[in-house]
Amino acid sequence: MSSNDRDNHKLLEQVRTGVDARAPIKACIYAGPGTGKTTFAASIRDALLIDTEGGSDHVNGQKIRVKTKQEFDQLLEELLTQDHAFKTVVIDTIDWLQQLVFDDIAKSAGVKNVQRIEFGRGTADAQAVIAGYLNKLQRLIDNRTNVVLLAHSMRARVNDNPDHQEIDRHQLKLQVNDKGVGVGPMVTEWVDYLLYCSYDDQFYAEGKGASKKTRAAESQDRVMYSVGHTNWMAKARRAIPSKIEMSWSALAKAHMNAAKTQEK
């Protein structure tokens, strides 16, 4: 048997069937300002909150403020190479981490921002850096550590519907070019869950005919959507409910229940 055959044999021995019910959660949870993203993260037991934007002073929990790309690089390397008790790593937020990368690349190039670097090389370099981060975060996942990326949302004009009508849609506040390539699509593809968070407002019609209006019954309850909609991007690789309470316990339970259902 050749060395290649032996290597292939070893890989074939790793083939498995079924659903890994214990697989870690790999999620990006995004929403507008003031929705409770950081509070959500602080509720996760045995989690490390990596604060890239300076917004964690109001919450309890284990957290660390990261102010530069170099500090994030060092912290990520320590998480990969040193023993620790964290079961979940949260980045709050991925869009502010992107800005740290932009700032570092711009500084190295001697310009004020990456857009001033010719031929789009600045944003391309940033994409490569963040792709490297995702690869390292995958190593944490492979070591049975949950990874949660928090992000802000932004409204973008899209026309990807059958009638090509332009509509506003919430999506990640991450770099993407006019060809649909960038950090945003890369993160969207990488995660198992892309969850859009909002208040659970209920809408109803009032009046008739020309005077008919849509009203909103505002709610203080916050929810996460796992299925894409005309108004927001979302996805889930496991069949969790399309709308769940915005809490770690609700997500963890849905994640586990979906695995059990898929095993049947």
Coordinates of C-alpha atoms in Angstrom, one line a residue:
M1 CA 0.0 0.0 0.0
S2 CA 1.4 3.4 -1.0
S3 CA 1.8 6.3 1.4
N4 CA -1.1 8.0 -0.3
D5 CA -3.3 4.9 0.1
R6 CA -2.4 4.8 3.8
D7 CA -3.3 8.5 4.2
N8 CA -6.6 8.0 2.4
H9 CA -7.3 5.0 4.5
K10 CA -6.9 7.1 7.7
L11 CA -9.2 9.7 6.4
L12 CA -11.8 7.1 5.4
E13 CA -11.8 5.8 8.9
Q14 CA -13.1 9.2 10.0
V15 CA -16.3 9.0 8.0
R16 CA -19.3 9.3 10.2
T17 CA -23.1 9.2 9.9
G18 CA -25.8 11.0 11.8
V19 CA -26.1 14.4 13.4
D20 CA -23.7 15.6 16.0
A21 CA -26.1 16.7 18.8
R22 CA -23.1 18.1 20.8
A23 CA -21.8 20.3 17.9
P24 CA -21.0 23.8 19.2
I25 CA -23.1 26.8 18.2
K26 CA -21.5 28.9 15.4
A27 CA -23.7 32.0 15.1
C28 CA -23.9 35.6 14.0
I29 CA -26.6 37.6 15.8
Y30 CA -27.2 41.0 14.4
A31 CA -29.6 43.9 15.1
G32 CA -29.9 47.6 15.3
P33 CA -28.5 49.7 18.2
G34 CA -30.1 49.2 21.6
T35 CA -31.7 45.8 20.9
G36 CA -29.7 44.1 23.7
K37 CA -27.0 42.3 21.8
T38 CA -24.3 42.8 24.5
T39 CA -26.8 41.9 27.3
F40 CA -27.6 38.7 25.4
A41 CA -24.0 37.8 25.3
A42 CA -23.4 38.6 28.9
S43 CA -26.1 36.0 29.9
I44 CA -24.1 33.2 28.4
R45 CA -22.5 31.0 31.1
D46 CA -18.8 30.4 31.0
A47 CA -18.4 32.8 28.1
L48 CA -15.6 35.3 27.2
L49 CA -16.9 38.6 25.8
I50 CA -14.4 40.2 23.5
D51 CA -15.4 43.9 23.5
T52 CA -14.1 45.6 20.3
E53 CA -16.4 48.7 20.6
G54 CA -16.3 49.6 24.3
G55 CA -19.9 48.9 25.0
S56 CA -19.7 46.2 27.8
D57 CA -19.2 48.4 30.9
H58 CA -22.9 48.0 31.7
V59 CA -23.0 44.2 31.9
N60 CA -21.6 41.6 34.2
G61 CA -19.6 38.6 33.0
Q62 CA -16.0 37.8 31.9
K63 CA -15.0 40.3 29.3
I64 CA -11.9 42.0 27.9
R65 CA -11.6 45.2 26.0
V66 CA -9.6 45.0 22.7
K67 CA -8.6 48.3 21.1
T68 CA -6.3 47.2 18.3
K69 CA -5.9 44.5 15.7
Q70 CA -2.7 43.5 17.4
E71 CA -4.4 43.0 20.7
F72 CA -7.1 40.8 19.0
D73 CA -4.4 38.8 17.3
Q74 CA -2.7 38.1 20.6
L75 CA -5.9 37.2 22.4
L76 CA -7.1 34.8 19.7
E77 CA -3.7 33.1 19.7
E78 CA -3.8 32.7 23.5
L79 CA -7.3 31.2 23.2
L80 CA -6.0 28.6 20.8
T81 CA -2.7 27.7 22.5
Q82 CA -3.4 28.1 26.3
D83 CA -5.7 26.2 28.6
H84 CA -8.9 28.1 29.6
A85 CA -12.4 27.3 30.9
F86 CA -14.4 29.3 28.4
K87 CA -17.1 27.3 26.7
T88 CA -18.2 30.2 24.5
V89 CA -16.3 33.1 22.8
V90 CA -18.3 36.1 21.8
I91 CA -17.0 38.9 19.6
D92 CA -18.9 42.2 20.3
T93 CA -18.9 43.3 17.5
I94 CA -17.6 41.8 14.3
D95 CA -18.1 45.1 12.4
W96 CA -16.0 47.0 14.9
L97 CA -13.4 44.3 14.6
Q98 CA -13.5 44.9 10.9
Q99 CA -12.9 48.6 11.6
L100 CA -9.8 47.7 13.7
V101 CA -8.5 45.7 10.7
F102 CA -9.3 48.6 8.3
D103 CA -7.5 51.1 10.6
D104 CA -4.4 48.8 10.8
I105 CA -4.2 48.4 7.0
A106 CA -4.6 52.1 6.4
K107 CA -2.0 53.0 8.9
S108 CA 0.5 50.6 7.3
A109 CA -0.2 52.1 3.9
G110 CA 0.2 55.7 5.2
V111 CA -3.4 56.7 4.4
K112 CA -6.4 57.8 6.4
N113 CA -8.7 55.0 5.4
V114 CA -8.6 51.8 3.3
Q115 CA -10.7 53.3 0.5
R116 CA -7.7 55.5 -0.3
I117 CA -5.6 52.5 -1.2
E118 CA -5.5 52.0 -5.0
F119 CA -7.3 49.2 -6.9
G120 CA -9.3 48.1 -3.8
R121 CA -6.3 46.4 -2.3
G122 CA -7.2 47.7 1.2
T123 CA -10.5 46.0 1.4
A124 CA -9.1 42.9 -0.3
D125 CA -6.4 42.7 2.3
A126 CA -9.0 43.2 5.1
Q127 CA -11.1 40.3 3.7
A128 CA -8.0 38.1 3.8
V129 CA -7.3 39.0 7.4
I130 CA -10.8 38.3 8.5
A131 CA -10.9 35.1 6.5
G132 CA -7.8 34.1 8.6
Y133 CA -9.7 35.0 11.8
L134 CA -12.6 32.8 10.7
N135 CA -10.3 29.9 10.1
K136 CA -8.8 30.3 13.6
L137 CA -12.3 30.6 15.1
Q138 CA -13.2 27.3 13.4
R139 CA -10.3 25.7 15.3
L140 CA -12.1 26.8 18.5
I141 CA -15.3 25.3 17.1
D142 CA -13.4 22.1 16.4
N143 CA -12.3 22.1 20.0
R144 CA -15.9 22.2 21.2
T145 CA -16.1 25.9 21.9
N146 CA -19.2 27.9 20.9
V147 CA -18.4 31.0 18.8
V148 CA -20.9 33.9 18.6
L149 CA -20.4 37.0 16.5
L150 CA -22.5 40.0 17.4
A151 CA -23.0 42.6 14.6
H152 CA -24.9 45.7 13.9
S153 CA -27.5 45.8 11.1
M154 CA -27.9 48.2 8.2
R155 CA -30.6 48.7 5.6
A156 CA -29.5 48.1 2.0
R157 CA -31.4 48.5 -1.2
V158 CA -31.8 45.2 -3.0
N159 CA -33.7 43.9 -6.1
D160 CA -33.1 40.2 -5.8
N161 CA -36.8 39.3 -6.0
P162 CA -38.6 37.9 -9.0
D163 CA -40.1 41.3 -10.0
H164 CA -36.7 43.1 -9.5
Q165 CA -38.4 45.6 -7.3
E166 CA -36.1 47.6 -5.1
I167 CA -36.7 47.1 -1.4
D168 CA -34.9 47.8 1.9
R169 CA -33.5 44.8 3.7
H170 CA -31.6 44.5 7.0
Q171 CA -28.2 42.9 6.6
L172 CA -24.9 42.8 8.3
K173 CA -23.1 46.1 8.6
L174 CA -20.0 44.6 7.0
Q175 CA -18.0 45.5 3.9
V176 CA -19.4 44.2 0.6
N177 CA -18.7 45.5 -2.9
D178 CA -21.1 46.0 -5.8
K179 CA -20.4 42.4 -7.0
G180 CA -21.6 40.9 -3.7
V181 CA -18.1 40.0 -2.5
G182 CA -16.8 41.1 0.9
V183 CA -16.6 40.5 4.6
G184 CA -20.4 40.4 5.0
P185 CA -21.1 37.5 2.5
M186 CA -18.0 35.6 3.9
V187 CA -19.3 35.8 7.5
T188 CA -22.8 34.9 6.3
E189 CA -21.5 31.7 4.6
W190 CA -19.3 30.7 7.5
V191 CA -21.8 30.7 10.4
D192 CA -24.4 28.0 10.9
Y193 CA -26.9 30.5 12.2
L194 CA -27.5 34.1 11.0
L195 CA -30.1 35.5 13.3
Y196 CA -31.8 38.8 12.9
C197 CA -33.0 40.3 16.2
S198 CA -35.9 42.8 16.8
Y199 CA -38.7 43.7 19.1
D200 CA -41.7 41.4 18.7
D201 CA -44.0 44.2 17.6
Q202 CA -47.4 43.2 16.2
F203 CA -49.0 45.0 13.2
Y204 CA -52.6 45.4 12.5
A205 CA -54.9 47.2 10.1
E206 CA -57.1 50.1 11.3
G207 CA -59.9 51.7 9.3
K208 CA -61.3 51.0 5.9
G209 CA -60.8 52.0 2.3
A210 CA -58.7 55.1 1.7
S211 CA -58.4 55.7 5.4
K212 CA -57.0 52.3 6.2
K213 CA -53.7 52.5 8.0
T214 CA -51.3 50.0 9.5
R215 CA -50.6 50.4 13.2
A216 CA -48.0 48.7 15.4
A217 CA -48.6 47.3 18.9
E218 CA -45.1 47.9 20.4
S219 CA -43.6 45.1 22.5
Q220 CA -40.7 44.9 24.9
D221 CA -40.1 41.3 24.0
R222 CA -37.2 40.6 21.8
V223 CA -37.0 37.8 19.3
M224 CA -34.5 36.2 16.9
Y225 CA -35.5 35.3 13.3
S226 CA -33.8 32.3 11.7
V227 CA -35.5 32.3 8.3
G228 CA -34.8 35.0 5.7
H229 CA -37.6 37.5 4.9
T230 CA -38.2 40.3 2.5
N231 CA -37.1 42.7 5.2
W232 CA -34.1 40.9 6.7
M233 CA -31.4 38.3 6.0
A234 CA -31.3 35.1 8.1
K235 CA -30.4 31.5 7.9
A236 CA -30.2 28.3 10.0
R237 CA -28.4 25.0 9.0
R238 CA -30.4 23.2 11.7
A239 CA -34.2 23.3 11.6
I240 CA -34.8 25.5 14.6
P241 CA -38.0 27.5 14.9
S242 CA -38.3 30.5 12.6
K243 CA -38.8 32.8 15.6
I244 CA -37.4 32.3 19.0
E245 CA -36.9 34.3 22.2
M246 CA -33.8 36.4 22.2
S247 CA -31.9 34.4 24.8
W248 CA -29.0 32.1 24.9
S249 CA -31.0 29.4 26.6
A250 CA -33.7 29.5 23.9
L251 CA -31.1 29.2 21.1
A252 CA -29.2 26.4 22.9
K253 CA -32.4 24.5 23.4
A254 CA -33.5 24.9 19.8
H255 CA -30.1 23.9 18.6
M256 CA -30.2 20.7 20.6
N257 CA -33.8 19.9 19.8
A258 CA -33.2 20.3 16.1
A259 CA -30.4 17.8 16.2
K260 CA -32.5 15.2 18.0
T261 CA -35.3 15.7 15.4
Q262 CA -32.9 15.3 12.5
E263 CA -31.5 12.0 14.1
K264 CA -35.0 10.4 13.9

